[in-house]
Coordinates of N, CA and C and ligand atoms in Angstrom, one line a residue:
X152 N 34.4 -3.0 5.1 CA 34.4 -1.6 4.7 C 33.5 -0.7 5.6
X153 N 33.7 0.1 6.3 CA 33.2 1.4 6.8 C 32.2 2.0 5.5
X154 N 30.7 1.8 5.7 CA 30.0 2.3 5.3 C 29.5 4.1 5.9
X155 N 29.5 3.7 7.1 CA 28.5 5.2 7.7 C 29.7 5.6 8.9
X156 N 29.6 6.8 9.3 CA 30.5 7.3 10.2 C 30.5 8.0 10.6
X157 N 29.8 8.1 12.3 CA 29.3 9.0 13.1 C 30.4 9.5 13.9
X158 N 30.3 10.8 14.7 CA 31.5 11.3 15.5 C 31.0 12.6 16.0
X159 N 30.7 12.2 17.3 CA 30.1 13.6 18.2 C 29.7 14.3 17.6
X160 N 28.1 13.6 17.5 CA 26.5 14.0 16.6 C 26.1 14.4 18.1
X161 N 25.7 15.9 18.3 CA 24.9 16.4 19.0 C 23.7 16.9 18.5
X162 N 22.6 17.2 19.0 CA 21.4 17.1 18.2 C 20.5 18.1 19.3
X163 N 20.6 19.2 19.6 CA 19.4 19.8 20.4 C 18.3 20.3 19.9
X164 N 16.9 20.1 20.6 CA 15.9 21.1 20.2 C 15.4 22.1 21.3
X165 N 15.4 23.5 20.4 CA 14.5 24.5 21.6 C 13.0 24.4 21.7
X166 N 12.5 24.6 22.2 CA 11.0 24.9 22.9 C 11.1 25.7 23.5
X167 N 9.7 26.1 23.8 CA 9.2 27.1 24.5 C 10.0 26.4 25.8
X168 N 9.8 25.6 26.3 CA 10.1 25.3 27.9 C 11.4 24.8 28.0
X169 N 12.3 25.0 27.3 CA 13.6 25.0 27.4 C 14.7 24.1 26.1
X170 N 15.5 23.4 26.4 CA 16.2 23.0 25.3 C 16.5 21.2 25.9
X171 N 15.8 20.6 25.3 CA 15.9 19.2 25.1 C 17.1 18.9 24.1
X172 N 18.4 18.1 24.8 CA 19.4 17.0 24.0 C 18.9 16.2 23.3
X173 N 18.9 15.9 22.4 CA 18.1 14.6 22.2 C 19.2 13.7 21.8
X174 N 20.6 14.4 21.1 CA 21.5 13.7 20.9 C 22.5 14.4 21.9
X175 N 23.6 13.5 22.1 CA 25.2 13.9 22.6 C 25.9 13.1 22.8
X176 N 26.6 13.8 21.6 CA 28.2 13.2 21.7 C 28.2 11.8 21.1
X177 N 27.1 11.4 20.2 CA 27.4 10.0 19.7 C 28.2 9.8 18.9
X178 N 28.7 8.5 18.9 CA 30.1 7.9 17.8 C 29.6 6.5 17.4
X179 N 29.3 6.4 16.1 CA 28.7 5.2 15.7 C 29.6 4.7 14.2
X180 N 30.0 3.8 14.4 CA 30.2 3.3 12.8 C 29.8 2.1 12.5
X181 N 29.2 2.0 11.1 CA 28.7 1.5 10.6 C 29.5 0.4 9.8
X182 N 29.8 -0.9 9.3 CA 30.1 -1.5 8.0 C 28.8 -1.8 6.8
X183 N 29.6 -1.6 5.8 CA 28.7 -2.4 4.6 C 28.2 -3.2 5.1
X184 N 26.8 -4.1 4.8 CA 26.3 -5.2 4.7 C 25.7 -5.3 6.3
X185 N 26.0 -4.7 7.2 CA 25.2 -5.1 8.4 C 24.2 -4.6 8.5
X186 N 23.6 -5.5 9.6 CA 21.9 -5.1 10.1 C 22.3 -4.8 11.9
X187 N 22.1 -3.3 11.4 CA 21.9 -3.0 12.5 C 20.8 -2.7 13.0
X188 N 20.1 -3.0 14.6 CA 19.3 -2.6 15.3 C 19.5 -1.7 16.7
X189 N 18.8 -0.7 16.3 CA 19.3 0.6 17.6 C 17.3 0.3 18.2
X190 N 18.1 -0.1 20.0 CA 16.7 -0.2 20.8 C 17.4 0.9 21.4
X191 N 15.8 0.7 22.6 CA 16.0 2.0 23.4 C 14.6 2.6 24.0
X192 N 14.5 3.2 25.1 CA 12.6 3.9 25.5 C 12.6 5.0 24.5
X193 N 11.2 5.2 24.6 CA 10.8 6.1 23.8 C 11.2 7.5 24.0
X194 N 11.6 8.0 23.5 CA 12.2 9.7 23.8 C 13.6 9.6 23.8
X195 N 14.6 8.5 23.7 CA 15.9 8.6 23.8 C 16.9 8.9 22.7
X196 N 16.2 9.5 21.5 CA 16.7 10.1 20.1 C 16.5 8.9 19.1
X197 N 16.4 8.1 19.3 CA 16.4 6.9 18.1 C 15.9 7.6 16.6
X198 N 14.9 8.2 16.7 CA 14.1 8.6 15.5 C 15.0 9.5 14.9
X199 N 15.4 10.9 15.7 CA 16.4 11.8 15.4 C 17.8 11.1 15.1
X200 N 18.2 10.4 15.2 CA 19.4 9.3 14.6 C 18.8 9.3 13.7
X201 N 17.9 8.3 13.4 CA 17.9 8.0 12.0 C 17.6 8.9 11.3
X202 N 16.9 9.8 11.4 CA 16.3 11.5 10.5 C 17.6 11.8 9.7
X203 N 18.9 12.2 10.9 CA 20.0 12.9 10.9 C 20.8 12.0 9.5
X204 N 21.1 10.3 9.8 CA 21.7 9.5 9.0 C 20.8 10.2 7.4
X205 N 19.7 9.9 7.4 CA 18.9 10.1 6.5 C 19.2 11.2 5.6
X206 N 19.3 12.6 6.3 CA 19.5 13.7 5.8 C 18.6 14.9 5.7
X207 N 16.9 14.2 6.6 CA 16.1 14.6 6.6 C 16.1 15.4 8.0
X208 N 17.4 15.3 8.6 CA 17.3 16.5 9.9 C 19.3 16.9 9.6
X209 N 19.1 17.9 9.1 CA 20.8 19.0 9.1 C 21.1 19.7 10.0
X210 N 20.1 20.1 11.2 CA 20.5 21.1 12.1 C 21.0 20.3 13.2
X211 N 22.8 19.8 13.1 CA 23.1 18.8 14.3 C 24.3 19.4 14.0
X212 N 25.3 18.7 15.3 CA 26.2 19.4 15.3 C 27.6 17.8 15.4
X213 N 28.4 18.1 14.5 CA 29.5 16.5 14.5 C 29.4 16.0 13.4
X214 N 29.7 14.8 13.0 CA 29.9 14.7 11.5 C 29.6 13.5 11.2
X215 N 28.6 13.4 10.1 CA 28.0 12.5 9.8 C 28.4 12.1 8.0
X216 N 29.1 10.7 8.2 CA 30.0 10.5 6.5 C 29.0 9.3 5.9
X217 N 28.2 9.2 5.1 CA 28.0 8.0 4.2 C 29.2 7.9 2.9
X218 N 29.6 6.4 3.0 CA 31.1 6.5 2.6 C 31.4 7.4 1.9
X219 N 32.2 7.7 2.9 CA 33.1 9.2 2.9 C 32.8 10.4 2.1
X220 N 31.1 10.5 2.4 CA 30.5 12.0 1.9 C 30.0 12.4 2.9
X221 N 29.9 13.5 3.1 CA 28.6 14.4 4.4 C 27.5 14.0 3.7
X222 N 26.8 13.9 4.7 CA 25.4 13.8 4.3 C 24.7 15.4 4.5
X223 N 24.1 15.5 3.3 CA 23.5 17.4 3.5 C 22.2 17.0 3.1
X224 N 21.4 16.0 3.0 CA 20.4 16.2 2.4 C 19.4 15.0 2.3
X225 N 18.4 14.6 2.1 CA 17.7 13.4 1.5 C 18.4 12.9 0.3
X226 N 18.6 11.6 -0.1 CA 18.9 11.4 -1.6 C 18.4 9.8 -1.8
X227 N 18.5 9.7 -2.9 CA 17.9 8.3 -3.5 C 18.9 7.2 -2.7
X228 N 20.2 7.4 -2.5 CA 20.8 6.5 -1.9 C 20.8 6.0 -0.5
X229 N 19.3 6.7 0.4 CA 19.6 6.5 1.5 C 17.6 6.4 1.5
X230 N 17.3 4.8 1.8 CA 16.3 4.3 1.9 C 15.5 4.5 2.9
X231 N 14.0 5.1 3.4 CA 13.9 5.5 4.2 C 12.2 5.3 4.8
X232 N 12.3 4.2 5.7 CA 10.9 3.6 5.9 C 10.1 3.9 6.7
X233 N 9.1 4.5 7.1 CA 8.5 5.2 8.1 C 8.0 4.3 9.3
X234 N 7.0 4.6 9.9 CA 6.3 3.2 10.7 C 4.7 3.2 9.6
X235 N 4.3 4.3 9.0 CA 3.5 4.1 8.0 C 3.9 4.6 7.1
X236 N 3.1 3.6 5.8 CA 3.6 3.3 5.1 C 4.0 4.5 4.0
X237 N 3.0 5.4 4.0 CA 3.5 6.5 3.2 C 3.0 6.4 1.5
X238 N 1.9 5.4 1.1 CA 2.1 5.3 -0.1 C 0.6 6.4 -0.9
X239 N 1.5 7.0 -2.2 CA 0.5 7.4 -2.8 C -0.6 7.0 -3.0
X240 N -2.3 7.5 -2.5 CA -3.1 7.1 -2.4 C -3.9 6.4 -4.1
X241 N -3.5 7.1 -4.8 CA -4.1 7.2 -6.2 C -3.0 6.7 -7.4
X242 N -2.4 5.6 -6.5 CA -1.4 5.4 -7.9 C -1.6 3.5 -7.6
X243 N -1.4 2.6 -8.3 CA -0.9 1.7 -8.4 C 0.2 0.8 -7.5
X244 N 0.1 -0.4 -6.9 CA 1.4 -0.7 -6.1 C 2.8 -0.4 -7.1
X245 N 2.1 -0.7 -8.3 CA 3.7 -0.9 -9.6 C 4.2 0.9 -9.7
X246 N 2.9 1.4 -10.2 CA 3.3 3.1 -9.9 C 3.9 3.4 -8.9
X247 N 3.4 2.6 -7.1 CA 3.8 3.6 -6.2 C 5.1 2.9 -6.1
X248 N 6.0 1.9 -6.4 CA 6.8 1.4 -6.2 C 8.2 2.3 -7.5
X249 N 7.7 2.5 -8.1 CA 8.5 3.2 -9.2 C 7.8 5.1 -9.6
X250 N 7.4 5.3 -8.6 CA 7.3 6.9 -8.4 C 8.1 7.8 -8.0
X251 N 9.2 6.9 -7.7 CA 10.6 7.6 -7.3 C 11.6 8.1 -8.2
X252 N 11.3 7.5 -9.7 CA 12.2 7.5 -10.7 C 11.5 9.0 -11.7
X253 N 12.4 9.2 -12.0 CA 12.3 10.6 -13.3 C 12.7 9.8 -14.8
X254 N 12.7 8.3 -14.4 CA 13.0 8.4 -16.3 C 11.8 7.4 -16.4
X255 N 12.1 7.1 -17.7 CA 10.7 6.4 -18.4 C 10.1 5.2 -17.9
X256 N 9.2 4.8 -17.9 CA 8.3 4.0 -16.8 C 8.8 2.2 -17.7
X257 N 8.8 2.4 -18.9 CA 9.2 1.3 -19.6 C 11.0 0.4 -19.0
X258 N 11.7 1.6 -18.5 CA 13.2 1.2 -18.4 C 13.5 0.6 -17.1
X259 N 12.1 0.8 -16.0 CA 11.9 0.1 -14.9 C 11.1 -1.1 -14.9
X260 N 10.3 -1.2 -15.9 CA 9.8 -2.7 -15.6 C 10.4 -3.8 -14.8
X261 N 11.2 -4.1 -15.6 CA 12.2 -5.1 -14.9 C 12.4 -5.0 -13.6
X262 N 12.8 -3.7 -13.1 CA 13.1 -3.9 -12.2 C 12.3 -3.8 -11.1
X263 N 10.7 -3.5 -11.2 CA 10.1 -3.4 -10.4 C 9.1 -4.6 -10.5
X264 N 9.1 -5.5 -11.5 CA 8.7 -6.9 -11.2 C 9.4 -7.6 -10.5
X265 N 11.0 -7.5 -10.7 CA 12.1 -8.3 -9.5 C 11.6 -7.5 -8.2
X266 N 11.5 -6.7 -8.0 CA 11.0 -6.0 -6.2 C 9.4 -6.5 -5.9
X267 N 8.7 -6.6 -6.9 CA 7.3 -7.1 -6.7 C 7.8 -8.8 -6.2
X268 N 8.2 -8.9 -6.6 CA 8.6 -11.0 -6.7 C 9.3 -10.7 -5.1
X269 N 10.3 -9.6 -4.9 CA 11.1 -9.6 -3.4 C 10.6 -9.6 -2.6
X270 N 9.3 -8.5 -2.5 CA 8.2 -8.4 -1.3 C 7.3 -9.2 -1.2
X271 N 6.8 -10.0 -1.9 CA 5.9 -11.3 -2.5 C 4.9 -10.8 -2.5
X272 N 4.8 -9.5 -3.7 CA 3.4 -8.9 -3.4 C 2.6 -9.5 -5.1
X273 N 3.2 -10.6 -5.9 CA 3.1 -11.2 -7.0 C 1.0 -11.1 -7.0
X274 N 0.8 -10.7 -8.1 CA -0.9 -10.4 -8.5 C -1.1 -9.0 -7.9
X275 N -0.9 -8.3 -7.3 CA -1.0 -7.3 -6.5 C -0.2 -6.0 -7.4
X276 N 0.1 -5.8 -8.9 CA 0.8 -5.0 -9.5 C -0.3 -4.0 -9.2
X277 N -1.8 -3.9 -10.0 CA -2.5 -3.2 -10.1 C -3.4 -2.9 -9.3
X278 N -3.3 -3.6 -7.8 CA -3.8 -2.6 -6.7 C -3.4 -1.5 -6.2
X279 N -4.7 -0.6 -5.5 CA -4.3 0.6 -4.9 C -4.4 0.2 -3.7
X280 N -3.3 1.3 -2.8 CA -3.2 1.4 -1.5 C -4.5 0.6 -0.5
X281 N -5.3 1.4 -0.7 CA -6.8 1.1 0.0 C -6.8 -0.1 0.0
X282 N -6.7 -1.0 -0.8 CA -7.2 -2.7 -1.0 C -6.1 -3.3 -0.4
X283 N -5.0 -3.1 -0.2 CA -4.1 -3.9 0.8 C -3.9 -3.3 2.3
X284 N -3.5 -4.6 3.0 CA -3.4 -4.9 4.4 C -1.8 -3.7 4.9
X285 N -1.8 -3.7 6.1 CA -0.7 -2.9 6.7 C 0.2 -3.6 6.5
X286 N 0.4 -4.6 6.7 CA 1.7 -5.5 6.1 C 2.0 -5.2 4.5
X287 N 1.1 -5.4 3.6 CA 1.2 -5.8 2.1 C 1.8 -3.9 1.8
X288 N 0.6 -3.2 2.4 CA 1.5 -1.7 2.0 C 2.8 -1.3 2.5
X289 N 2.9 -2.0 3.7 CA 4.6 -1.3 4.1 C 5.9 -2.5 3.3
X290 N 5.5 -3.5 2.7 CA 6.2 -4.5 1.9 C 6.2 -2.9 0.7
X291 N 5.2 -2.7 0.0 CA 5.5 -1.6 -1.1 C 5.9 -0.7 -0.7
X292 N 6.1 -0.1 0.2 CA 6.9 1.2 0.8 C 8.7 0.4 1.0
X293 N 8.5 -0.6 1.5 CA 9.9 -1.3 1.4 C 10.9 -1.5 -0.1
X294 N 9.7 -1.5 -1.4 CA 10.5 -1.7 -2.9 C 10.8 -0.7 -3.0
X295 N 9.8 0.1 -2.8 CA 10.2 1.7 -3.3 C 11.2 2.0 -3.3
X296 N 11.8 1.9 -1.4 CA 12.8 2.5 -1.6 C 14.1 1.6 -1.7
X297 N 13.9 0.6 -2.0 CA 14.8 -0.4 -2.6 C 15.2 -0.4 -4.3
X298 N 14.3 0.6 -4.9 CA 14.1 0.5 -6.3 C 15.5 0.8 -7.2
X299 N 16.6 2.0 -6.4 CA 17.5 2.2 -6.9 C 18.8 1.8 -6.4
X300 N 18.9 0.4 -5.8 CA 19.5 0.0 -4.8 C 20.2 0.8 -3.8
X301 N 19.8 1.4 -2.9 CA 20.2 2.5 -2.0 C 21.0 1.7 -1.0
X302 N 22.5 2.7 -0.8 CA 23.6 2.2 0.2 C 23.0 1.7 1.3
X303 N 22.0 2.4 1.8 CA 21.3 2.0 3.5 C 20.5 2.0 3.2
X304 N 19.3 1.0 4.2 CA 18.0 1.2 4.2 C 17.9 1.4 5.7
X305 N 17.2 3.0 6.1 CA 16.9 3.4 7.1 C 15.4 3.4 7.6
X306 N 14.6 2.3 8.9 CA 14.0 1.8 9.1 C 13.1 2.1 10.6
X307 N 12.3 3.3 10.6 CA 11.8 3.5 11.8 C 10.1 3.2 12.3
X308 N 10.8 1.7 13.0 CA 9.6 1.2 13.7 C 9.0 0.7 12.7
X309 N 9.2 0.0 11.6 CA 8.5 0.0 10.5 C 7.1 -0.9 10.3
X310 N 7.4 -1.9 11.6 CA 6.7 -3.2 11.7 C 5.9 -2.9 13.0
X311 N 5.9 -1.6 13.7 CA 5.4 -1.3 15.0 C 3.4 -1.2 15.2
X312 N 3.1 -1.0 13.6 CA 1.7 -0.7 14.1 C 1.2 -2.4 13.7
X313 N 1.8 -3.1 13.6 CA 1.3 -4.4 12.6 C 1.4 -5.3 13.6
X314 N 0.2 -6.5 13.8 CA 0.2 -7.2 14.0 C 0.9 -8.4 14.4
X315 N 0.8 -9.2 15.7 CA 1.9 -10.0 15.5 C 2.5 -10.8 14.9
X316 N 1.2 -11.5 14.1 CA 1.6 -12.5 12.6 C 2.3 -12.0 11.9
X317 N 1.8 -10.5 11.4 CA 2.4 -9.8 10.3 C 3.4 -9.4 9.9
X318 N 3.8 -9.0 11.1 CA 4.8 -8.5 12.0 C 6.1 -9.7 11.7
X319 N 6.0 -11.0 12.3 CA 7.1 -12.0 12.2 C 7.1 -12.1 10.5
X320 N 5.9 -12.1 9.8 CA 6.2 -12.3 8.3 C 6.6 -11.3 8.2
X321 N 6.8 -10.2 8.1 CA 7.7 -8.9 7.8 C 8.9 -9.2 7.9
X322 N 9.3 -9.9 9.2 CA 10.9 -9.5 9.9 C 11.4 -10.7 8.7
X323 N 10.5 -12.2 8.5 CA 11.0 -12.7 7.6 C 11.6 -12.6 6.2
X324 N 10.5 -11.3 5.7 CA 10.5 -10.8 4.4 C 12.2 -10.0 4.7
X325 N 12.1 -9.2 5.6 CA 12.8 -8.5 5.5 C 14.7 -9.1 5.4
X326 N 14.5 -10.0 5.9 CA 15.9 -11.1 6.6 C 15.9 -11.7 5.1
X327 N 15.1 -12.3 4.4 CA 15.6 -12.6 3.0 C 16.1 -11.3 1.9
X328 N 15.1 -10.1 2.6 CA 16.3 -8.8 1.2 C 17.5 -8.5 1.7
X329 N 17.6 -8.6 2.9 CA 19.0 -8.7 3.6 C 20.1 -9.5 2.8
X330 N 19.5 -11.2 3.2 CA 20.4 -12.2 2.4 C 20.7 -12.1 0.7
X331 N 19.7 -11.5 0.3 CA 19.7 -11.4 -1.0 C 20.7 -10.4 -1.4
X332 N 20.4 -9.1 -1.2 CA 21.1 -7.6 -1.4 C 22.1 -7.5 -0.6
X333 N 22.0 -8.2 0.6 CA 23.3 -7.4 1.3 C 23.2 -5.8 1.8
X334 N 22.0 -5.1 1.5 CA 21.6 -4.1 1.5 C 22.4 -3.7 3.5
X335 N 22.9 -2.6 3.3 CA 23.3 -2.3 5.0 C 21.9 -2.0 5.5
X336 N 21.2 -2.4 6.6 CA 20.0 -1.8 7.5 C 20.5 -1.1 8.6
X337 N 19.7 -0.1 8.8 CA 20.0 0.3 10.4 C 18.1 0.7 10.3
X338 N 18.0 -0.7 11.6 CA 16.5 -1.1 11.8 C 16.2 -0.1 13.2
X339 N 15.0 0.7 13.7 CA 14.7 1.5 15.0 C 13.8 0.8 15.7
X340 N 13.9 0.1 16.7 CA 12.6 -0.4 17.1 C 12.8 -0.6 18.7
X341 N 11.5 -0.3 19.6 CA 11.5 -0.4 21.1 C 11.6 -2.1 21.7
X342 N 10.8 -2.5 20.7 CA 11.1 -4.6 20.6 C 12.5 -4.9 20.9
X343 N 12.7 -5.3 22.6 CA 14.1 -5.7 22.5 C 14.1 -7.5 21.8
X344 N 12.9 -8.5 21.7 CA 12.7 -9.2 21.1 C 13.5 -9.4 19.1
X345 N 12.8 -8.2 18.8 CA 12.5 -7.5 17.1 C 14.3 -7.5 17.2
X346 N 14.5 -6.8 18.0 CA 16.0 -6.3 17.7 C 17.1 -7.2 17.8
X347 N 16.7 -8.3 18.7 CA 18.1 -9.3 18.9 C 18.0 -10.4 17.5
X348 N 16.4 -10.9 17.2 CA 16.3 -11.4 16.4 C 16.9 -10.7 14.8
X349 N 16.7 -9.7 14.5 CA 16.7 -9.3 13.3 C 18.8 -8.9 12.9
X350 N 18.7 -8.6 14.2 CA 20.3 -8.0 14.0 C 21.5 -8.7 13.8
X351 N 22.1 -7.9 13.1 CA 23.8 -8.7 12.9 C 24.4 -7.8 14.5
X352 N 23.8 -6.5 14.6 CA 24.7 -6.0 15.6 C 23.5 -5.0 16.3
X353 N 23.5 -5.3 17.4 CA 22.4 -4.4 18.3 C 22.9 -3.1 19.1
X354 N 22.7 -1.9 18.6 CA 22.6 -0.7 19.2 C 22.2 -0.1 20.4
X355 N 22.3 0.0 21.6 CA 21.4 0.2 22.9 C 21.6 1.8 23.2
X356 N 20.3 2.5 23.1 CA 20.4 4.1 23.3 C 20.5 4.2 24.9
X357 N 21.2 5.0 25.8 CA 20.6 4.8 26.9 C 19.4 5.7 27.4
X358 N 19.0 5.4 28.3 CA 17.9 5.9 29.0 C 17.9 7.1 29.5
X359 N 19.2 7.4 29.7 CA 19.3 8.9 30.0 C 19.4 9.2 28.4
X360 N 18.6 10.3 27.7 CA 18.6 10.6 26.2 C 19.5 10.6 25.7
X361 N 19.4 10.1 24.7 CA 20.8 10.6 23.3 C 21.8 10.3 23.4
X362 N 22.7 9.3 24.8 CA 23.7 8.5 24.6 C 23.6 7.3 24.3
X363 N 24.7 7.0 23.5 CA 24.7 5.4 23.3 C 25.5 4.5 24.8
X364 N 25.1 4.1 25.2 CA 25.7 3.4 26.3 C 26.6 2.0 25.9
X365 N 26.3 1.2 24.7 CA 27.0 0.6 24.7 C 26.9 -0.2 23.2
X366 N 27.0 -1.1 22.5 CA 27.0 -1.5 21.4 C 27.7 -2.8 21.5
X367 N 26.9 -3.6 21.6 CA 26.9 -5.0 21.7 C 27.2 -5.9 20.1
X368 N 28.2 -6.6 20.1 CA 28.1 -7.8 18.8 C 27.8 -8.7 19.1
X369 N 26.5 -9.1 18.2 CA 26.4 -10.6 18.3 C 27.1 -11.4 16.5
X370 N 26.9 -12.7 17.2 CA 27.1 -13.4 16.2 C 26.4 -13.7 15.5
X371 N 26.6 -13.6 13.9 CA 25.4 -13.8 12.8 C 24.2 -15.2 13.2
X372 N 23.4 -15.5 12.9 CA 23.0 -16.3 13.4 C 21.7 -16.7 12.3
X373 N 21.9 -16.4 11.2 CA 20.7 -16.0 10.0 C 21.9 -17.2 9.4
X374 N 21.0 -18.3 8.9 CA 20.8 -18.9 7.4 C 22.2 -18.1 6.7
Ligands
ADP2 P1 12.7 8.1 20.1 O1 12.7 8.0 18.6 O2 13.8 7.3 20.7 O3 11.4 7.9 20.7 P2 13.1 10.9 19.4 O4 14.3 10.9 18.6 O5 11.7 11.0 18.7 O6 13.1 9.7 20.4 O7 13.1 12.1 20.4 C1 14.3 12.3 21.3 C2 14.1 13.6 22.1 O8 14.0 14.7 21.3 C3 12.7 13.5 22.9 O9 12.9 14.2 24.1 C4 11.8 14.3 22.0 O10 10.7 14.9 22.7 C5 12.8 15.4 21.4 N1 12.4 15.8 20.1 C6 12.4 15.1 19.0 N2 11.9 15.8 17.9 C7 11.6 17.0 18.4 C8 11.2 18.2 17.8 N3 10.9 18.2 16.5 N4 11.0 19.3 18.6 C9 11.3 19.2 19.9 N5 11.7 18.1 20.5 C10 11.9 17.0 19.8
ADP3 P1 8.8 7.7 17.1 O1 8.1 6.7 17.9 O2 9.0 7.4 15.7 O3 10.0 8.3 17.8 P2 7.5 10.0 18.1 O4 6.0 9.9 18.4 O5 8.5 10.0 19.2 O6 7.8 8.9 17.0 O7 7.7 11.3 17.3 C1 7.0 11.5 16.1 C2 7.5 12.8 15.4 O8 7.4 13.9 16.3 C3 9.0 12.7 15.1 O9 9.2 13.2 13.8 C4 9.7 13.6 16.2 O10 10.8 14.2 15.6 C5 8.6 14.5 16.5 N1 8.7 14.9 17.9 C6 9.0 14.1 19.0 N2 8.9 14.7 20.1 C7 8.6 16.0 19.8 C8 8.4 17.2 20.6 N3 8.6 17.2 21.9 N4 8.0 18.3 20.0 C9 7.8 18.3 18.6 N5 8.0 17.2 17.8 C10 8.4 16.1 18.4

């Protein structure tokens, strides 16, 4: 099933010194359940892709469907991971994991001990931010937005400032919520390493900006 569904997404920005493409003319689709990884050099739109999927950038031009809706906006259904981690400084991992919700803190338990147990952040309910590692905070930035099982999880550079160790335990973490949820990813990362490894299907932006040049399948190759 056709999850996402791109079709001559152009994406300009003005400046003062003229008008940079950052996108053109892309056509991308998506299925349920894949992991996608979009490589590529830096400046070649990657980030602005994902913003756009997200809903956190509307000023583009072409049409962008999460099954078969436009996307106009941010919403709980579209997971969205930074390269930092983003977590509220003054709340709890269990608070900042379930700070997303508007209803009663009681009707999530459940569910945010199952996402505690996912990220393996188990004893770590009642720490704050400050007392965990770059790895352990972007695991809690990962439940978060896992919390209301979101159709995509959109993922930029998420593992980029972290460590090598941490880094491969991440990609591992991450490849079991995959197996688990089925959750669709579309992972951003400059790691053509990060990207072959992690992917059901690899993305290649080209180097001249904001085209896709080609879109490679590989064979699953995950457990
Ligand atoms: P990548 O994520 O691949 O490094 P980006 O999507 O961040 O690339 O940027 C693509 C192009 O768009 C670059 O030339 C960048 O400078 C430009 N760009 C991105 N965001 C903005 C912005 N807010 N204002 C102006 N130019 C931007
Ligand atoms: P990333 O590695 O995630 O692409 P960047 O350092 O390229 O991060 O960009 C960080 C932020 O700055 C992004 O939100 C991007 O949209 C914005 N940005 C990138 N290039 C420009 C630019 N030339 N002018 C203004 N904002 C930009």
């Amino acid at each position: 099933m056709t999850l996402l569904q791109i079709s001559k997404l152009d994406r300009s920005f003005e400046t003062g010194k003229g008008v940079t493409k950052a996108l053109e003319q892309i056509d991308l689709n998506v299925n349920q359940g894949e992991f996608i990884t979009v490589i590529g050099p830096s400046g070649c739109g990657k980030s602005t892709l994902l913003k756009i999927i997200a809903g956190l950038d509307t000023s583009h031009e072409g049409s962008v469907l999460l099954d078969n809706q436009k996307v106009s906006g941010p919403s709980i259904d579209k997971g969205f991971i930074f390269q930092e981690p983003r977590l509220f400084p003054w709340l709890t991992v269990e608070k900042n994991i379930a700070a997303n919700l508007p209803v009663k803190e009681n009707a999530t338990q459940g569910r945010v001990r199952e996402l505690i147990n996912l990220v393996r952040l188990e004893g770590f309910e009642n720490a704050y931010p400050k007392e965990l590692s770059g790895g352990m905070a972007q695991r809690v930035s990962i439940a978060r937005a896992l919390l209301r099982n979101p159709k995509v999880l959109l993922l930029d550079e998420p593992f980029g400032a972290l460590d090598a160790f941490t880094r491969s335990h991440m990609q591992e973490v991450l490849l079991d919520i995959w197996q688990k949820n089925r959750t669709t990813m579309i992972f951003v990362t400059h790691d053509i390493d990060e990207a072959i490894y992690l992917a059901s299907r690899v993305v290649i932006m080209n180097p001249r900006p904001g085209t896709i040049r080609e879109v490679i399948p590989i064979e699953l190759n995950h457990p």
